XYZ file of N, CA and C in Angstrom:
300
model
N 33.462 31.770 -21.577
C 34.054 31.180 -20.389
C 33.552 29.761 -20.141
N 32.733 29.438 -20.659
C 31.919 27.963 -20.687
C 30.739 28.149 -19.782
N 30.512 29.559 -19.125
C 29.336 28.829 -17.916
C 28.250 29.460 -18.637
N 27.004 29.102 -18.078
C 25.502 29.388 -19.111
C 25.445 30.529 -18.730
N 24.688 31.551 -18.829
C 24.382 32.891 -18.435
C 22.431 32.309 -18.228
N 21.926 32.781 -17.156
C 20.943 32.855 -16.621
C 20.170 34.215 -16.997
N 19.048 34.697 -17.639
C 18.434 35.709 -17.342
C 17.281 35.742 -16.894
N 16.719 36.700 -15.840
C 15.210 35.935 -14.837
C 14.494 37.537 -14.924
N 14.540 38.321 -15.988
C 13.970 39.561 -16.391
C 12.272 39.495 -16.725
N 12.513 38.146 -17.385
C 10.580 38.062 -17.514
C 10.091 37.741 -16.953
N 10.856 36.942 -15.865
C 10.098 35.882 -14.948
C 9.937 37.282 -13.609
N 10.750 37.894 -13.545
C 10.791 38.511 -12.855
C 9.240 39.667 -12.734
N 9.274 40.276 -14.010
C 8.343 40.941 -14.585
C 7.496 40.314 -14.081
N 6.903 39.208 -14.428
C 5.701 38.630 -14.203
C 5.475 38.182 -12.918
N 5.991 37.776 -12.161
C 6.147 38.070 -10.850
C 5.679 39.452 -9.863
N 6.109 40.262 -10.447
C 5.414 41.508 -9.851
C 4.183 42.189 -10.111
N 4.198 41.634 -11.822
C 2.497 42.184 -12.009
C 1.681 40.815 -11.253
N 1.990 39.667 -10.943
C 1.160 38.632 -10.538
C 1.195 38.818 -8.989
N 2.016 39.904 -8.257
C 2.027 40.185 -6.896
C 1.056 41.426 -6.939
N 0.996 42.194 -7.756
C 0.356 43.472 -7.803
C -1.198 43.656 -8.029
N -0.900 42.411 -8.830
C -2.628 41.917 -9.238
C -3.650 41.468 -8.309
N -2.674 40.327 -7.317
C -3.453 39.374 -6.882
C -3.707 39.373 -5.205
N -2.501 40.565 -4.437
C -2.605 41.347 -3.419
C -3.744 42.627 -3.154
N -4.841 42.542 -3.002
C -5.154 43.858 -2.512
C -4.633 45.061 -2.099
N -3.706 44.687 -1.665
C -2.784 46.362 -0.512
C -2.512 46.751 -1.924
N -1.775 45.970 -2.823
C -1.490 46.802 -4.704
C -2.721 46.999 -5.159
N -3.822 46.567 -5.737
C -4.885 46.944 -6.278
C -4.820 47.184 -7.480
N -3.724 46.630 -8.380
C -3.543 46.896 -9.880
C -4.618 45.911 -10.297
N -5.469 44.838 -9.739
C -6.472 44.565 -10.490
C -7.808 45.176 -10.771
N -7.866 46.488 -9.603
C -8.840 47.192 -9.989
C -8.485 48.408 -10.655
N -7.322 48.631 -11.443
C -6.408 50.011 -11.555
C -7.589 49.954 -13.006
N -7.903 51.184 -13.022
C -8.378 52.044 -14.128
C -7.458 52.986 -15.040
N -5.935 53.407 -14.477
C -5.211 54.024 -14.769
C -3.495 53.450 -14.483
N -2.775 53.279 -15.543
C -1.600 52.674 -14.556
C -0.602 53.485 -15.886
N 0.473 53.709 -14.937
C 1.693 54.530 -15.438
C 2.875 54.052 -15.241
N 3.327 53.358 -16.756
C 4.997 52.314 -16.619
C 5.643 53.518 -16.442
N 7.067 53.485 -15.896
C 7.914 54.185 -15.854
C 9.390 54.016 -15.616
N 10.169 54.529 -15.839
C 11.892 54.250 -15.181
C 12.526 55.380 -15.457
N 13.888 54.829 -14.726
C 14.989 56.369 -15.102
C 16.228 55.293 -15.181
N 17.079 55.839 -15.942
C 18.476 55.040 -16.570
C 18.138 54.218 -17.576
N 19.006 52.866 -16.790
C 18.900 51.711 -17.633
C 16.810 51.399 -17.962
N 16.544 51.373 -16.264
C 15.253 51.506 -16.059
C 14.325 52.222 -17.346
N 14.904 53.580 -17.611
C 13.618 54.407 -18.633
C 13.846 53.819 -20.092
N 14.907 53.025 -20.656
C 15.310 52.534 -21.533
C 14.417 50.806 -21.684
N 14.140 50.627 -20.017
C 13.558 49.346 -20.184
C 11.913 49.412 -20.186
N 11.900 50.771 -19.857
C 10.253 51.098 -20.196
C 9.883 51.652 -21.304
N 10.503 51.463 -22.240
C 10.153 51.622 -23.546
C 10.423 50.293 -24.035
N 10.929 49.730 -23.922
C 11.288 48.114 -24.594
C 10.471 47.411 -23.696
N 9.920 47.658 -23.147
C 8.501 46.471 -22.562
C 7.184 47.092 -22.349
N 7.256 48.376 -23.219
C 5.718 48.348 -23.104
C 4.479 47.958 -23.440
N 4.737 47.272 -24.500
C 4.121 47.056 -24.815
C 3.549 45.440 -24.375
N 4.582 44.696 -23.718
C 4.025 43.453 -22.847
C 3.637 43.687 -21.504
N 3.993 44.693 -20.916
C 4.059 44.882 -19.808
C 2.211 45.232 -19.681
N 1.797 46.016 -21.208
C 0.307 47.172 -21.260
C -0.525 45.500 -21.530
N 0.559 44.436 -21.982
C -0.586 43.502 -22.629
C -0.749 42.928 -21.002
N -0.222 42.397 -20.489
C -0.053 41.603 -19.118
C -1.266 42.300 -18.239
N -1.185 43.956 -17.941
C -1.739 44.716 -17.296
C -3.039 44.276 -17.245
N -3.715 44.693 -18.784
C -4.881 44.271 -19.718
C -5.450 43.075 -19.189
N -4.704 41.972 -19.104
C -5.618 40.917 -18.822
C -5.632 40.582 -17.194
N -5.126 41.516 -16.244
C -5.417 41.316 -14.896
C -6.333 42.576 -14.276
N -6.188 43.699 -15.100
C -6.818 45.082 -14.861
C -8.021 45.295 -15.610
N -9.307 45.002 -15.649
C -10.395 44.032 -16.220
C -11.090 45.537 -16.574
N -10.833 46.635 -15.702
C -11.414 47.656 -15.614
C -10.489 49.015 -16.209
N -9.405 48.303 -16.554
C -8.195 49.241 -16.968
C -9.057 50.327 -18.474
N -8.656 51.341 -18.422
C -8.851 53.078 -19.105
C -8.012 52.894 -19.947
N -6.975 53.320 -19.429
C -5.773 53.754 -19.752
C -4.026 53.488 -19.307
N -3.427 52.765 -20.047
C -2.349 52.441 -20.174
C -1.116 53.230 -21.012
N -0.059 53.829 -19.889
C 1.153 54.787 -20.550
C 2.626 54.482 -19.878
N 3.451 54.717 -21.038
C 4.692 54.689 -20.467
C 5.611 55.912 -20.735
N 5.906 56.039 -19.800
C 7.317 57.287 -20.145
C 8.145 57.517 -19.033
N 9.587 57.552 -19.996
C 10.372 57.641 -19.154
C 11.287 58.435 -18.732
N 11.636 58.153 -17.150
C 12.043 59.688 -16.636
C 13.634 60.107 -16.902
N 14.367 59.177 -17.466
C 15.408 58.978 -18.079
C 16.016 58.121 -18.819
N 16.954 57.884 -18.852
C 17.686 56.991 -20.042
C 17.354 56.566 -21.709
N 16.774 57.447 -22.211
C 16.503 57.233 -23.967
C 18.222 57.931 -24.072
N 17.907 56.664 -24.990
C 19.647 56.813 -25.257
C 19.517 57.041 -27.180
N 20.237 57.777 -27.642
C 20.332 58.653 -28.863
C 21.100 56.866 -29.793
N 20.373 56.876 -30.868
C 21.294 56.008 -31.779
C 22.757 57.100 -32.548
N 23.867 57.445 -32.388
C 24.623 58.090 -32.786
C 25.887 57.753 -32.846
N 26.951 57.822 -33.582
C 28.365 57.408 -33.553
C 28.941 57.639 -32.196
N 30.046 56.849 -32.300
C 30.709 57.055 -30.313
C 31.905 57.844 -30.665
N 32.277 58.252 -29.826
C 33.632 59.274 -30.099
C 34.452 59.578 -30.659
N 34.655 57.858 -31.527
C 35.538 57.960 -32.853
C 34.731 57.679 -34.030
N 33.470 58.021 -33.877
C 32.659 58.548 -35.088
C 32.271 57.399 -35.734
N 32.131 56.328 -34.997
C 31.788 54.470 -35.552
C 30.181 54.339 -34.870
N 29.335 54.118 -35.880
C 28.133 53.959 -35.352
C 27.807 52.501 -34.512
N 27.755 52.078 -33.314
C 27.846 50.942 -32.971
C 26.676 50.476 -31.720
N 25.906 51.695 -31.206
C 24.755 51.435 -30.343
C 23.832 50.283 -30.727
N 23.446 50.746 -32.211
C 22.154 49.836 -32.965
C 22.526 48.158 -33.012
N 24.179 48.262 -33.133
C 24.355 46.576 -33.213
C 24.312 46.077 -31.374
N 24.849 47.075 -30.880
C 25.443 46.392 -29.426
C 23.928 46.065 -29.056
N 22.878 47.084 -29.651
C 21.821 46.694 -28.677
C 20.820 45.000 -29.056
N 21.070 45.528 -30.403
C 20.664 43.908 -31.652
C 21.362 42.509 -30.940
N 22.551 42.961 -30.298
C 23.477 41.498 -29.667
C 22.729 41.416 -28.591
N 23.034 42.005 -27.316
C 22.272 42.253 -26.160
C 20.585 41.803 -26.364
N 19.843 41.958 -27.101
C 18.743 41.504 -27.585
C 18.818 40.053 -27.175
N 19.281 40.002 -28.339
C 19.554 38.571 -29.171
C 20.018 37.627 -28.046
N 21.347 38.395 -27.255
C 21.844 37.072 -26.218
C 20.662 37.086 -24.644
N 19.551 37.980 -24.745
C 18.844 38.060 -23.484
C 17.618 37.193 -24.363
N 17.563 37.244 -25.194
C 15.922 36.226 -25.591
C 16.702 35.114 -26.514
């Protein structure tokens, strides 16, 4: 269509662990234990960021144990769609690709 597409997903991210960290009433800088999580799109996005999300944690949670993610829904199956065309693995490779 010609217009740019904006995405504010990391900035966003980081934003909340830098509110969570640096607020007392959150206390994720003294968290010894912290548990990523989602459901839907959400549990699909807590598996695709856990591993930045556990690194981010790490360097504000000084005292951090233990770091886990799991999610309360949305793992979505790599499998053909109804007319038997395997097409999840690319849509998600595009979607990737056009968000970073």
């Amino acid at each position: 269509t010609g217009f740019p597409l904006y995405f504010r997903g990391r900035r966003i991210l980081d934003a909340v662990i830098e509110t969570l960290s640096k607020n007392e009433t959150y206390g994720l800088s003294e968290a010894t234990d912290v548990l990523l999580s989602g459901c839907s799109a959400g549990g699909l996005a807590t598996y695709l960021h856990a591993d930045y999300v556990g690194d981010q944690v790490r360097q504000v949670a000084p005292k951090l144990k233990r770091f886990k993610a799991a999610s309360c829904s949305g793992f979505f199956l790599d499998h053909p769609n109804a007319e038997g065309i395997p097409v999840y693995r690319e849509q998600m490779q595009s979607i990737y690709s056009l968000s970073n």
